[in-house]
mmCIF file of C-alpha atoms in Angstrom:
data_model
loop_
_atom_site.group_PDB
_atom_site.id
_atom_site.type_symbol
_atom_site.label_atom_id
_atom_site.label_comp_id
_atom_site.label_asym_id
_atom_site.label_seq_id
_atom_site.Cartn_x
_atom_site.Cartn_y
_atom_site.Cartn_z
ATOM 1 C CA UNK A 1 17.790 -3.301 -12.209
ATOM 2 C CA UNK A 2 20.648 -1.080 -11.065
ATOM 3 C CA UNK A 3 21.148 2.444 -12.448
ATOM 4 C CA UNK A 4 24.007 1.270 -14.653
ATOM 5 C CA UNK A 5 21.653 -1.197 -16.323
ATOM 6 C CA UNK A 6 19.168 1.550 -17.151
ATOM 7 C CA UNK A 7 21.949 3.679 -18.620
ATOM 8 C CA UNK A 8 22.992 0.782 -20.855
ATOM 9 C CA UNK A 9 19.516 0.318 -22.374
ATOM 10 C CA UNK A 10 19.224 0.905 -26.090
ATOM 11 C CA UNK A 11 16.487 2.938 -27.755
ATOM 12 C CA UNK A 12 14.700 -0.189 -28.999
ATOM 13 C CA UNK A 13 14.664 -1.919 -25.589
ATOM 14 C CA UNK A 14 11.672 -1.810 -23.236
ATOM 15 C CA UNK A 15 11.181 -2.950 -19.658
ATOM 16 C CA UNK A 16 8.403 -3.035 -17.102
ATOM 17 C CA UNK A 17 10.162 -1.298 -14.204
ATOM 18 C CA UNK A 18 11.668 2.114 -13.722
ATOM 19 C CA UNK A 19 14.370 3.456 -11.402
ATOM 20 C CA UNK A 20 13.133 3.732 -7.820
ATOM 21 C CA UNK A 21 9.910 1.759 -8.386
ATOM 22 C CA UNK A 22 10.641 -0.259 -5.229
ATOM 23 C CA UNK A 23 9.832 2.947 -3.296
ATOM 24 C CA UNK A 24 6.140 2.419 -4.050
ATOM 25 C CA UNK A 25 6.107 -1.287 -4.899
ATOM 26 C CA UNK A 26 6.566 -2.479 -1.316
ATOM 27 C CA UNK A 27 3.982 -1.711 1.372
ATOM 28 C CA UNK A 28 6.573 -0.559 3.918
ATOM 29 C CA UNK A 29 8.295 1.844 1.532
ATOM 30 C CA UNK A 30 4.981 3.083 0.135
ATOM 31 C CA UNK A 31 3.862 3.864 3.708
ATOM 32 C CA UNK A 32 7.088 5.747 4.487
ATOM 33 C CA UNK A 33 6.763 7.835 1.325
ATOM 34 C CA UNK A 34 3.066 8.572 1.880
ATOM 35 C CA UNK A 35 3.901 9.609 5.467
ATOM 36 C CA UNK A 36 6.531 12.036 4.212
ATOM 37 C CA UNK A 37 4.056 13.473 1.707
ATOM 38 C CA UNK A 38 1.454 13.874 4.466
ATOM 39 C CA UNK A 39 3.943 15.763 6.649
ATOM 40 C CA UNK A 40 4.981 17.966 3.729
ATOM 41 C CA UNK A 41 1.568 18.653 2.132
ATOM 42 C CA UNK A 42 -0.850 18.015 5.021
ATOM 43 C CA UNK A 43 -3.706 15.627 5.740
ATOM 44 C CA UNK A 44 -6.088 17.477 3.442
ATOM 45 C CA UNK A 45 -4.101 16.280 0.428
ATOM 46 C CA UNK A 46 -2.632 13.074 1.889
ATOM 47 C CA UNK A 47 -5.175 11.870 4.447
ATOM 48 C CA UNK A 48 -6.623 9.129 2.262
ATOM 49 C CA UNK A 49 -4.873 6.125 3.838
ATOM 50 C CA UNK A 50 -5.645 4.414 7.151
ATOM 51 C CA UNK A 51 -3.588 4.721 10.320
ATOM 52 C CA UNK A 52 -0.542 2.566 9.571
ATOM 53 C CA UNK A 53 2.419 1.181 11.500
ATOM 54 C CA UNK A 54 5.567 -0.342 10.038
ATOM 55 C CA UNK A 55 6.931 -2.946 12.455
ATOM 56 C CA UNK A 56 9.276 -3.389 14.166
ATOM 57 C CA UNK A 57 10.116 0.333 13.784
ATOM 58 C CA UNK A 58 6.698 1.607 14.966
ATOM 59 C CA UNK A 59 6.108 -1.051 17.669
ATOM 60 C CA UNK A 60 5.779 1.434 20.539
ATOM 61 C CA UNK A 61 3.358 3.623 18.578
ATOM 62 C CA UNK A 62 1.216 0.605 17.712
ATOM 63 C CA UNK A 63 1.152 -0.507 21.351
ATOM 64 C CA UNK A 64 -0.048 2.969 22.360
ATOM 65 C CA UNK A 65 -2.756 2.878 19.662
ATOM 66 C CA UNK A 66 -4.006 -0.460 21.010
ATOM 67 C CA UNK A 67 -4.027 0.894 24.574
ATOM 68 C CA UNK A 68 -5.883 4.080 23.574
ATOM 69 C CA UNK A 69 -8.375 2.455 21.190
ATOM 70 C CA UNK A 70 -11.534 0.435 21.454
ATOM 71 C CA UNK A 71 -11.206 -3.250 22.291
ATOM 72 C CA UNK A 72 -13.526 -3.924 19.339
ATOM 73 C CA UNK A 73 -11.191 -2.198 16.877
ATOM 74 C CA UNK A 74 -9.922 -4.454 14.101
ATOM 75 C CA UNK A 75 -6.510 -4.188 12.470
ATOM 76 C CA UNK A 76 -5.143 -5.709 9.287
ATOM 77 C CA UNK A 77 -1.637 -7.208 9.242
ATOM 78 C CA UNK A 78 0.236 -7.449 5.926
ATOM 79 C CA UNK A 79 3.673 -8.684 4.912
ATOM 80 C CA UNK A 80 5.604 -5.709 3.462
ATOM 81 C CA UNK A 81 6.697 -7.402 0.239
ATOM 82 C CA UNK A 82 3.882 -9.812 -0.586
ATOM 83 C CA UNK A 83 1.047 -9.613 -3.116
ATOM 84 C CA UNK A 84 -2.310 -11.214 -4.014
ATOM 85 C CA UNK A 85 -3.506 -11.157 -0.399
ATOM 86 C CA UNK A 86 -0.931 -13.735 0.698
ATOM 87 C CA UNK A 87 -0.164 -13.534 4.416
ATOM 88 C CA UNK A 88 -2.845 -10.950 5.242
ATOM 89 C CA UNK A 89 -4.897 -11.414 8.401
ATOM 90 C CA UNK A 90 -7.364 -9.383 10.455
ATOM 91 C CA UNK A 91 -6.670 -9.114 14.188
ATOM 92 C CA UNK A 92 -8.154 -7.434 17.261
ATOM 93 C CA UNK A 93 -5.452 -8.045 19.902
ATOM 94 C CA UNK A 94 -1.881 -6.810 20.096
ATOM 95 C CA UNK A 95 -0.746 -10.331 20.999
ATOM 96 C CA UNK A 96 -1.820 -11.453 17.506
ATOM 97 C CA UNK A 97 0.800 -9.259 15.809
ATOM 98 C CA UNK A 98 3.759 -11.358 14.582
ATOM 99 C CA UNK A 99 6.913 -10.535 16.532
ATOM 100 C CA UNK A 100 9.615 -12.297 14.534
ATOM 101 C CA UNK A 101 9.160 -10.692 11.121
ATOM 102 C CA UNK A 102 8.537 -7.223 9.698
ATOM 103 C CA UNK A 103 4.873 -6.432 9.004
ATOM 104 C CA UNK A 104 2.595 -3.530 8.179
ATOM 105 C CA UNK A 105 -0.331 -3.048 10.569
ATOM 106 C CA UNK A 106 -3.227 -0.820 9.489
ATOM 107 C CA UNK A 107 -6.439 0.173 11.207
ATOM 108 C CA UNK A 108 -9.168 -1.841 9.509
ATOM 109 C CA UNK A 109 -11.700 0.421 7.820
ATOM 110 C CA UNK A 110 -15.032 -0.067 9.565
ATOM 111 C CA UNK A 111 -17.015 1.531 6.729
ATOM 112 C CA UNK A 112 -15.203 0.971 3.427
ATOM 113 C CA UNK A 113 -16.487 2.249 0.106
ATOM 114 C CA UNK A 114 -18.794 -0.367 -1.386
ATOM 115 C CA UNK A 115 -20.440 -0.934 -4.743
ATOM 116 C CA UNK A 116 -23.704 -2.894 -4.472
ATOM 117 C CA UNK A 117 -22.689 -3.872 -0.922
ATOM 118 C CA UNK A 118 -19.413 -5.419 -2.137
ATOM 119 C CA UNK A 119 -15.801 -4.472 -1.526
ATOM 120 C CA UNK A 120 -13.846 -3.775 -4.691
ATOM 121 C CA UNK A 121 -10.566 -2.577 -6.082
ATOM 122 C CA UNK A 122 -9.628 -0.979 -9.360
ATOM 123 C CA UNK A 123 -6.538 -1.260 -11.500
ATOM 124 C CA UNK A 124 -5.532 1.357 -14.012
ATOM 125 C CA UNK A 125 -2.723 0.543 -16.418
ATOM 126 C CA UNK A 126 -0.304 3.289 -17.379
ATOM 127 C CA UNK A 127 2.599 3.232 -19.808
ATOM 128 C CA UNK A 128 5.324 5.768 -19.036
ATOM 129 C CA UNK A 129 7.361 6.284 -22.188
ATOM 130 C CA UNK A 130 9.495 9.112 -20.802
ATOM 131 C CA UNK A 131 10.234 10.759 -17.476
ATOM 132 C CA UNK A 132 11.916 13.853 -18.902
ATOM 133 C CA UNK A 133 9.794 15.182 -20.416
ATOM 134 C CA UNK A 134 7.054 13.267 -18.623
ATOM 135 C CA UNK A 135 4.991 11.355 -21.168
ATOM 136 C CA UNK A 136 2.483 8.702 -20.190
ATOM 137 C CA UNK A 137 -0.478 6.880 -21.631
ATOM 138 C CA UNK A 138 -3.460 5.519 -19.709
ATOM 139 C CA UNK A 139 -4.896 2.317 -21.144
ATOM 140 C CA UNK A 140 -8.627 2.845 -21.702
ATOM 141 C CA UNK A 141 -9.652 -0.540 -20.289
ATOM 142 C CA UNK A 142 -8.943 -0.731 -16.575
ATOM 143 C CA UNK A 143 -9.943 -3.567 -14.311
ATOM 144 C CA UNK A 144 -12.533 -3.556 -11.528
ATOM 145 C CA UNK A 145 -12.527 -6.539 -9.176
ATOM 146 C CA UNK A 146 -15.405 -7.256 -6.798
ATOM 147 C CA UNK A 147 -15.540 -9.450 -3.709
ATOM 148 C CA UNK A 148 -17.424 -12.697 -4.229
ATOM 149 C CA UNK A 149 -19.449 -12.137 -1.043
ATOM 150 C CA UNK A 150 -21.386 -9.108 0.205
ATOM 151 C CA UNK A 151 -19.657 -7.053 2.905
ATOM 152 C CA UNK A 152 -21.082 -7.741 6.364
#
């Protein structure tokens, strides 16, 4: 929704997006914003994400990382605007990186956090009722999802 649409909302209307949400809702834009935060605040505060390249922009940097790294290193390739794991693949050679479309390439974590030897993710649901003043509510029941197979 464009800014004008938000301005036209009435008090009784609700929606599930907010202005600028695309800045964190796409993997490429999320990466750019996290990178800026890391530069501004340092790796101590913003060093929690893996080495990431946004292609085609970072193609030369990715090539250098492949040349400097181990031949056993795995990378994960993701479409920038996809969800539910669609289009994700694990690679180990630079030649496996798609050349005709934008992608995000991240160093695959060799030792991820595990619970009972399984990979997992967590979802926390938050309702933001106001940005100024900031007012939000965290839903008590989050969601934890576990891989169906043990991590090898």
